[in-house]
Amino acid sequence: MAGEGMRIKREVKAKIKIKIRISICVLSTVCCLLSAIPVSSEENPCLLCHSRFSVIAKAVHAPLGMGCETCHQPEKGMEHPQQKGSMKLVRDVPALCYGCHDESKFNGKFVHFPVSMGTCTGCHNPHQSEFSKILISVPPNLCYSCHENKATKKYVHAPAATGQCLTCHNSHVSGNTALLMSPVNKLCTDCHPGHATGIHILAGLQGAHPVKGRPDPSRPGRNMSCASCHDPHNSDFPKLMLQKGLCQRCHKY
């Protein structure tokens, strides 16, 4: 009986500890949410004019809960809001952004043009947004504001057809051309593992066609890759082929 009593006591203590941990997690979550919610206009006079920030959006930039003065400051000798330009950023973008975000993560061999120009707000809302990562809109529409829609032809690659640009491309920097997540052949064979050998090109015939490590006759200065024959976005030809009679681009017969 004594052993049974000790077991019950241990179980009760364990349940109490679990409840305490759950309570701490809930309290921590609530505190984090509250820290992101803009305060009232009585506490923050900026909200008297900028009332839209009193309504919290789905994604809120952390500094919004830290106070407007985190990023904004009055211009000396000018009255706000009477005079235009009476408020300015503490530092210009992107230096202001790099005060919190690690700049080294935005440097690389290939850099997305908006990043290279320091126009972070070309894609991100600096305050809050209804879209994740405080984007001003969601891909692919965000991408199409600068890039041509690559899902308009008869045959469309699945990621392009569903607007999954970020499945293949990094939005900021990459060590691979075209901001690819990984080298082109690896990226393709992650989804198409059976085509890594080149046997699919000569199906039914002996041997395999080179798909890497050989110069591409149709693209001087570049090596063979999946993109030597297939368009990665869309095509007017089956299998996303680049053209009709594709073999004749390299083979003369």
Tab-separated table of N, CA and C in Angstrom, residues 82-183:
chain	number	residue	atom	x	y	z
A	82	GLN	N	2.860	69.720	-38.932
A	82	GLN	CA	2.587	70.862	-39.783
A	82	GLN	C	3.519	70.959	-40.985
A	83	GLN	N	4.777	70.620	-40.806
A	83	GLN	CA	5.753	70.768	-41.864
A	83	GLN	C	6.120	69.425	-42.490
A	84	LYS	N	6.085	69.391	-43.802
A	84	LYS	CA	6.458	68.179	-44.522
A	84	LYS	C	7.939	67.892	-44.321
A	85	GLY	N	8.255	66.642	-44.052
A	85	GLY	CA	9.637	66.266	-43.814
A	85	GLY	C	10.083	66.490	-42.388
A	86	SER	N	9.124	66.736	-41.506
A	86	SER	CA	9.467	66.997	-40.107
A	86	SER	C	9.801	65.725	-39.329
A	87	MET	N	9.558	64.568	-39.934
A	87	MET	CA	9.962	63.301	-39.338
A	87	MET	C	10.883	62.578	-40.319
A	88	LYS	N	11.878	61.903	-39.792
A	88	LYS	CA	12.802	61.176	-40.638
A	88	LYS	C	13.166	59.862	-39.976
A	89	LEU	N	13.742	58.967	-40.754
A	89	LEU	CA	14.209	57.697	-40.216
A	89	LEU	C	15.479	57.909	-39.405
A	90	VAL	N	15.657	57.093	-38.399
A	90	VAL	CA	16.862	57.157	-37.576
A	90	VAL	C	18.104	56.956	-38.452
A	91	ARG	N	17.999	56.035	-39.398
A	91	ARG	CA	19.026	55.811	-40.408
A	91	ARG	C	18.336	55.456	-41.709
A	92	ASP	N	19.009	55.678	-42.818
A	92	ASP	CA	18.429	55.329	-44.112
A	92	ASP	C	18.354	53.815	-44.265
A	93	VAL	N	17.384	53.375	-45.045
A	93	VAL	CA	17.276	51.967	-45.424
A	93	VAL	C	18.340	51.695	-46.504
A	94	PRO	N	19.117	50.614	-46.453
A	94	PRO	CA	18.921	49.427	-45.618
A	94	PRO	C	19.696	49.438	-44.300
A	95	ALA	N	20.484	50.498	-44.047
A	95	ALA	CA	21.265	50.533	-42.801
A	95	ALA	C	20.349	50.388	-41.590
A	96	LEU	N	19.173	50.983	-41.666
A	96	LEU	CA	18.222	50.880	-40.561
A	96	LEU	C	17.817	49.423	-40.342
A	97	CYS	N	17.554	48.715	-41.428
A	97	CYS	CA	17.146	47.308	-41.335
A	97	CYS	C	18.267	46.451	-40.753
A	98	TYR	N	19.505	46.767	-41.161
A	98	TYR	CA	20.638	45.978	-40.705
A	98	TYR	C	20.984	46.241	-39.245
A	99	GLY	N	20.320	47.192	-38.633
A	99	GLY	CA	20.496	47.386	-37.203
A	99	GLY	C	19.966	46.203	-36.413
A	100	CYS	N	18.996	45.488	-37.013
A	100	CYS	CA	18.428	44.296	-36.368
A	100	CYS	C	18.716	43.026	-37.166
A	101	HIS	N	18.710	43.133	-38.481
A	101	HIS	CA	18.901	41.972	-39.348
A	101	HIS	C	20.367	41.852	-39.748
A	102	ASP	N	20.905	40.674	-39.644
A	102	ASP	CA	22.316	40.416	-39.924
A	102	ASP	C	22.625	40.685	-41.402
A	103	GLU	N	23.409	41.719	-41.668
A	103	GLU	CA	23.712	42.121	-43.040
A	103	GLU	C	24.434	41.028	-43.803
A	104	SER	N	25.232	40.225	-43.117
A	104	SER	CA	26.008	39.188	-43.802
A	104	SER	C	25.109	38.173	-44.502
A	105	LYS	N	23.872	38.017	-44.028
A	105	LYS	CA	22.947	37.071	-44.630
A	105	LYS	C	22.379	37.577	-45.949
A	106	PHE	N	22.664	38.829	-46.271
A	106	PHE	CA	22.153	39.421	-47.498
A	106	PHE	C	23.275	39.715	-48.492
A	107	ASN	N	24.437	39.112	-48.240
A	107	ASN	CA	25.574	39.220	-49.148
A	107	ASN	C	25.872	37.838	-49.711
A	108	GLY	N	26.119	37.763	-50.996
A	108	GLY	CA	26.414	36.480	-51.609
A	108	GLY	C	26.868	36.649	-53.045
A	109	LYS	N	27.115	35.543	-53.695
A	109	LYS	CA	27.592	35.572	-55.076
A	109	LYS	C	26.545	36.161	-56.003
A	110	PHE	N	25.304	35.738	-55.813
A	110	PHE	CA	24.195	36.259	-56.617
A	110	PHE	C	23.187	36.906	-55.658
A	111	VAL	N	22.881	38.151	-55.923
A	111	VAL	CA	22.018	38.926	-55.024
A	111	VAL	C	20.799	39.415	-55.797
A	112	HIS	N	19.626	39.213	-55.221
A	112	HIS	CA	18.383	39.689	-55.828
A	112	HIS	C	18.462	41.208	-55.981
A	113	PHE	N	18.046	41.714	-57.128
A	113	PHE	CA	18.232	43.137	-57.434
A	113	PHE	C	17.704	44.071	-56.343
A	114	PRO	N	16.498	43.871	-55.811
A	114	PRO	CA	16.040	44.777	-54.749
A	114	PRO	C	16.957	44.778	-53.526
A	115	VAL	N	17.545	43.613	-53.224
A	115	VAL	CA	18.463	43.527	-52.090
A	115	VAL	C	19.740	44.293	-52.392
A	116	SER	N	20.246	44.137	-53.607
A	116	SER	CA	21.485	44.829	-53.988
A	116	SER	C	21.295	46.343	-53.973
A	117	MET	N	20.070	46.798	-54.213
A	117	MET	CA	19.775	48.228	-54.210
A	117	MET	C	19.360	48.727	-52.829
A	118	GLY	N	19.238	47.814	-51.888
A	118	GLY	CA	18.854	48.198	-50.534
A	118	GLY	C	17.411	48.627	-50.403
A	119	THR	N	16.566	48.158	-51.308
A	119	THR	CA	15.151	48.541	-51.266
A	119	THR	C	14.335	47.441	-50.593
A	120	CYS	N	14.562	47.255	-49.318
A	120	CYS	CA	13.852	46.228	-48.545
A	120	CYS	C	12.339	46.433	-48.600
A	121	THR	N	11.934	47.712	-48.606
A	121	THR	CA	10.502	48.015	-48.590
A	121	THR	C	9.854	47.815	-49.956
A	122	GLY	N	10.634	47.393	-50.963
A	122	GLY	CA	10.033	47.036	-52.235
A	122	GLY	C	9.229	45.749	-52.128
A	123	CYS	N	9.589	44.906	-51.155
A	123	CYS	CA	8.884	43.631	-50.942
A	123	CYS	C	8.237	43.531	-49.568
A	124	HIS	N	8.803	44.231	-48.575
A	124	HIS	CA	8.311	44.126	-47.201
A	124	HIS	C	7.687	45.442	-46.728
A	125	ASN	N	6.579	45.319	-46.020
A	125	ASN	CA	5.996	46.486	-45.368
A	125	ASN	C	6.771	46.732	-44.074
A	126	PRO	N	7.226	47.935	-43.825
A	126	PRO	CA	8.055	48.162	-42.638
A	126	PRO	C	7.276	48.147	-41.328
A	127	HIS	N	5.954	48.122	-41.396
A	127	HIS	CA	5.155	48.162	-40.169
A	127	HIS	C	4.417	46.848	-39.920
A	128	GLN	N	3.423	46.561	-40.759
A	128	GLN	CA	2.654	45.337	-40.584
A	128	GLN	C	1.959	44.974	-41.882
A	129	SER	N	1.516	43.735	-41.960
A	129	SER	CA	0.938	43.236	-43.196
A	129	SER	C	-0.003	42.073	-42.901
A	130	GLU	N	-0.872	41.812	-43.838
A	130	GLU	CA	-1.753	40.639	-43.728
A	130	GLU	C	-1.073	39.393	-44.285
A	131	PHE	N	0.169	39.546	-44.751
A	131	PHE	CA	0.899	38.423	-45.342
A	131	PHE	C	2.118	38.090	-44.498
A	132	SER	N	2.510	36.823	-44.497
A	132	SER	CA	3.664	36.381	-43.711
A	132	SER	C	4.918	37.130	-44.128
A	133	LYS	N	5.849	37.260	-43.190
A	133	LYS	CA	7.123	37.958	-43.396
A	133	LYS	C	6.900	39.417	-43.794
A	134	ILE	N	5.783	39.944	-43.379
A	134	ILE	CA	5.339	41.323	-43.669
A	134	ILE	C	5.542	41.704	-45.132
A	135	LEU	N	5.270	40.759	-46.031
A	135	LEU	CA	5.347	41.037	-47.464
A	135	LEU	C	4.214	41.961	-47.872
A	136	ILE	N	4.442	42.767	-48.917
A	136	ILE	CA	3.398	43.688	-49.360
A	136	ILE	C	2.327	42.948	-50.165
A	137	SER	N	2.661	41.780	-50.697
A	137	SER	CA	1.702	40.857	-51.305
A	137	SER	C	2.377	39.487	-51.339
A	138	VAL	N	1.667	38.483	-51.773
A	138	VAL	CA	2.231	37.135	-51.731
A	138	VAL	C	2.721	36.708	-53.108
A	139	PRO	N	3.774	35.864	-53.145
A	139	PRO	CA	4.176	35.274	-54.414
A	139	PRO	C	3.037	34.409	-54.962
A	140	PRO	N	2.818	34.338	-56.276
A	140	PRO	CA	3.694	34.905	-57.300
A	140	PRO	C	3.384	36.352	-57.657
A	141	ASN	N	2.276	36.906	-57.160
A	141	ASN	CA	1.921	38.273	-57.536
A	141	ASN	C	3.018	39.265	-57.181
A	142	LEU	N	3.637	39.076	-56.039
A	142	LEU	CA	4.742	39.951	-55.643
A	142	LEU	C	5.875	39.854	-56.659
A	143	CYS	N	6.204	38.640	-57.069
A	143	CYS	CA	7.283	38.431	-58.050
A	143	CYS	C	6.917	39.039	-59.400
A	144	TYR	N	5.640	38.898	-59.785
A	144	TYR	CA	5.207	39.391	-61.091
A	144	TYR	C	5.166	40.914	-61.161
A	145	SER	N	5.295	41.583	-60.047
A	145	SER	CA	5.353	43.046	-60.096
A	145	SER	C	6.638	43.514	-60.770
A	146	CYS	N	7.645	42.621	-60.838
A	146	CYS	CA	8.906	42.933	-61.530
A	146	CYS	C	9.210	41.927	-62.641
A	147	HIS	N	8.869	40.677	-62.402
A	147	HIS	CA	9.230	39.608	-63.336
A	147	HIS	C	8.038	39.207	-64.208
A	148	GLU	N	8.334	38.815	-65.419
A	148	GLU	CA	7.303	38.346	-66.338
A	148	GLU	C	6.663	37.061	-65.814
A	149	ASN	N	5.368	36.960	-65.992
A	149	ASN	CA	4.650	35.749	-65.604
A	149	ASN	C	5.147	34.582	-66.458
A	150	LYS	N	5.721	33.582	-65.802
A	150	LYS	CA	6.304	32.441	-66.500
A	150	LYS	C	5.366	31.237	-66.513
A	151	ALA	N	4.075	31.484	-66.442
A	151	ALA	CA	3.118	30.371	-66.435
A	151	ALA	C	2.018	30.644	-67.456
A	152	THR	N	2.416	31.011	-68.663
A	152	THR	CA	1.429	31.428	-69.660
A	152	THR	C	1.365	30.516	-70.888
A	153	LYS	N	2.311	29.605	-71.020
A	153	LYS	CA	2.348	28.779	-72.226
A	153	LYS	C	1.562	27.479	-72.038
A	154	LYS	N	1.555	26.646	-73.075
A	154	LYS	CA	0.738	25.432	-73.079
A	154	LYS	C	1.135	24.462	-71.980
A	155	TYR	N	2.450	24.294	-71.764
A	155	TYR	CA	2.955	23.374	-70.750
A	155	TYR	C	3.668	24.193	-69.670
A	156	VAL	N	3.275	23.973	-68.442
A	156	VAL	CA	3.825	24.771	-67.335
A	156	VAL	C	4.375	23.837	-66.256
A	157	HIS	N	5.594	24.110	-65.817
A	157	HIS	CA	6.219	23.352	-64.735
A	157	HIS	C	5.373	23.519	-63.468
A	158	ALA	N	5.171	22.459	-62.731
A	158	ALA	CA	4.252	22.482	-61.583
A	158	ALA	C	4.512	23.625	-60.593
A	159	PRO	N	5.765	23.870	-60.177
A	159	PRO	CA	5.977	24.967	-59.236
A	159	PRO	C	5.562	26.328	-59.809
A	160	ALA	N	5.808	26.528	-61.110
A	160	ALA	CA	5.410	27.790	-61.743
A	160	ALA	C	3.894	27.878	-61.866
A	161	ALA	N	3.265	26.744	-62.158
A	161	ALA	CA	1.811	26.725	-62.323
A	161	ALA	C	1.091	27.073	-61.026
A	162	THR	N	1.687	26.702	-59.907
A	162	THR	CA	1.047	26.956	-58.604
A	162	THR	C	1.639	28.171	-57.887
A	163	GLY	N	2.489	28.923	-58.590
A	163	GLY	CA	3.032	30.148	-58.003
A	163	GLY	C	4.046	29.925	-56.908
A	164	GLN	N	4.708	28.752	-56.919
A	164	GLN	CA	5.673	28.433	-55.874
A	164	GLN	C	7.087	28.852	-56.295
A	165	CYS	N	7.268	30.137	-56.533
A	165	CYS	CA	8.578	30.644	-56.970
A	165	CYS	C	9.676	30.293	-55.965
A	166	LEU	N	9.329	30.348	-54.682
A	166	LEU	CA	10.330	30.146	-53.645
A	166	LEU	C	10.682	28.675	-53.422
A	167	THR	N	10.044	27.787	-54.153
A	167	THR	CA	10.442	26.381	-54.117
A	167	THR	C	11.807	26.200	-54.763
A	168	CYS	N	12.080	27.006	-55.780
A	168	CYS	CA	13.335	26.888	-56.531
A	168	CYS	C	14.274	28.076	-56.336
A	169	HIS	N	13.724	29.248	-56.049
A	169	HIS	CA	14.537	30.466	-55.978
A	169	HIS	C	14.594	31.021	-54.559
A	170	ASN	N	15.767	31.525	-54.199
A	170	ASN	CA	15.914	32.240	-52.923
A	170	ASN	C	15.525	33.691	-53.148
A	171	SER	N	14.830	34.270	-52.224
A	171	SER	CA	14.333	35.629	-52.419
A	171	SER	C	15.365	36.713	-52.159
A	172	HIS	N	16.487	36.361	-51.540
A	172	HIS	CA	17.493	37.375	-51.203
A	172	HIS	C	18.832	37.137	-51.905
A	173	VAL	N	19.528	36.097	-51.524
A	173	VAL	CA	20.846	35.814	-52.115
A	173	VAL	C	21.017	34.306	-52.324
A	174	SER	N	21.984	33.970	-53.162
A	174	SER	CA	22.262	32.556	-53.411
A	174	SER	C	23.676	32.411	-53.960
A	175	GLY	N	24.218	31.236	-53.797
A	175	GLY	CA	25.505	30.917	-54.399
A	175	GLY	C	25.346	30.352	-55.795
A	176	ASN	N	24.106	30.237	-56.256
A	176	ASN	CA	23.813	29.642	-57.557
A	176	ASN	C	23.159	30.654	-58.495
A	177	THR	N	23.434	30.505	-59.770
A	177	THR	CA	22.853	31.402	-60.759
A	177	THR	C	21.329	31.400	-60.681
A	178	ALA	N	20.729	32.511	-61.060
A	178	ALA	CA	19.272	32.680	-61.037
A	178	ALA	C	18.696	32.550	-59.622
A	179	LEU	N	19.532	32.759	-58.624
A	179	LEU	CA	19.110	32.677	-57.216
A	179	LEU	C	18.510	31.316	-56.873
A	180	LEU	N	18.986	30.270	-57.539
A	180	LEU	CA	18.458	28.934	-57.272
A	180	LEU	C	18.857	28.467	-55.875
A	181	MET	N	18.011	27.646	-55.294
A	181	MET	CA	18.256	27.117	-53.959
A	181	MET	C	19.472	26.187	-53.924
A	182	SER	N	19.736	25.527	-55.037
A	182	SER	CA	20.885	24.631	-55.161
A	182	SER	C	21.252	24.570	-56.641
A	183	PRO	N	22.408	23.999	-57.000
A	183	PRO	CA	22.767	23.899	-58.413
A	183	PRO	C	21.645	23.260	-59.226
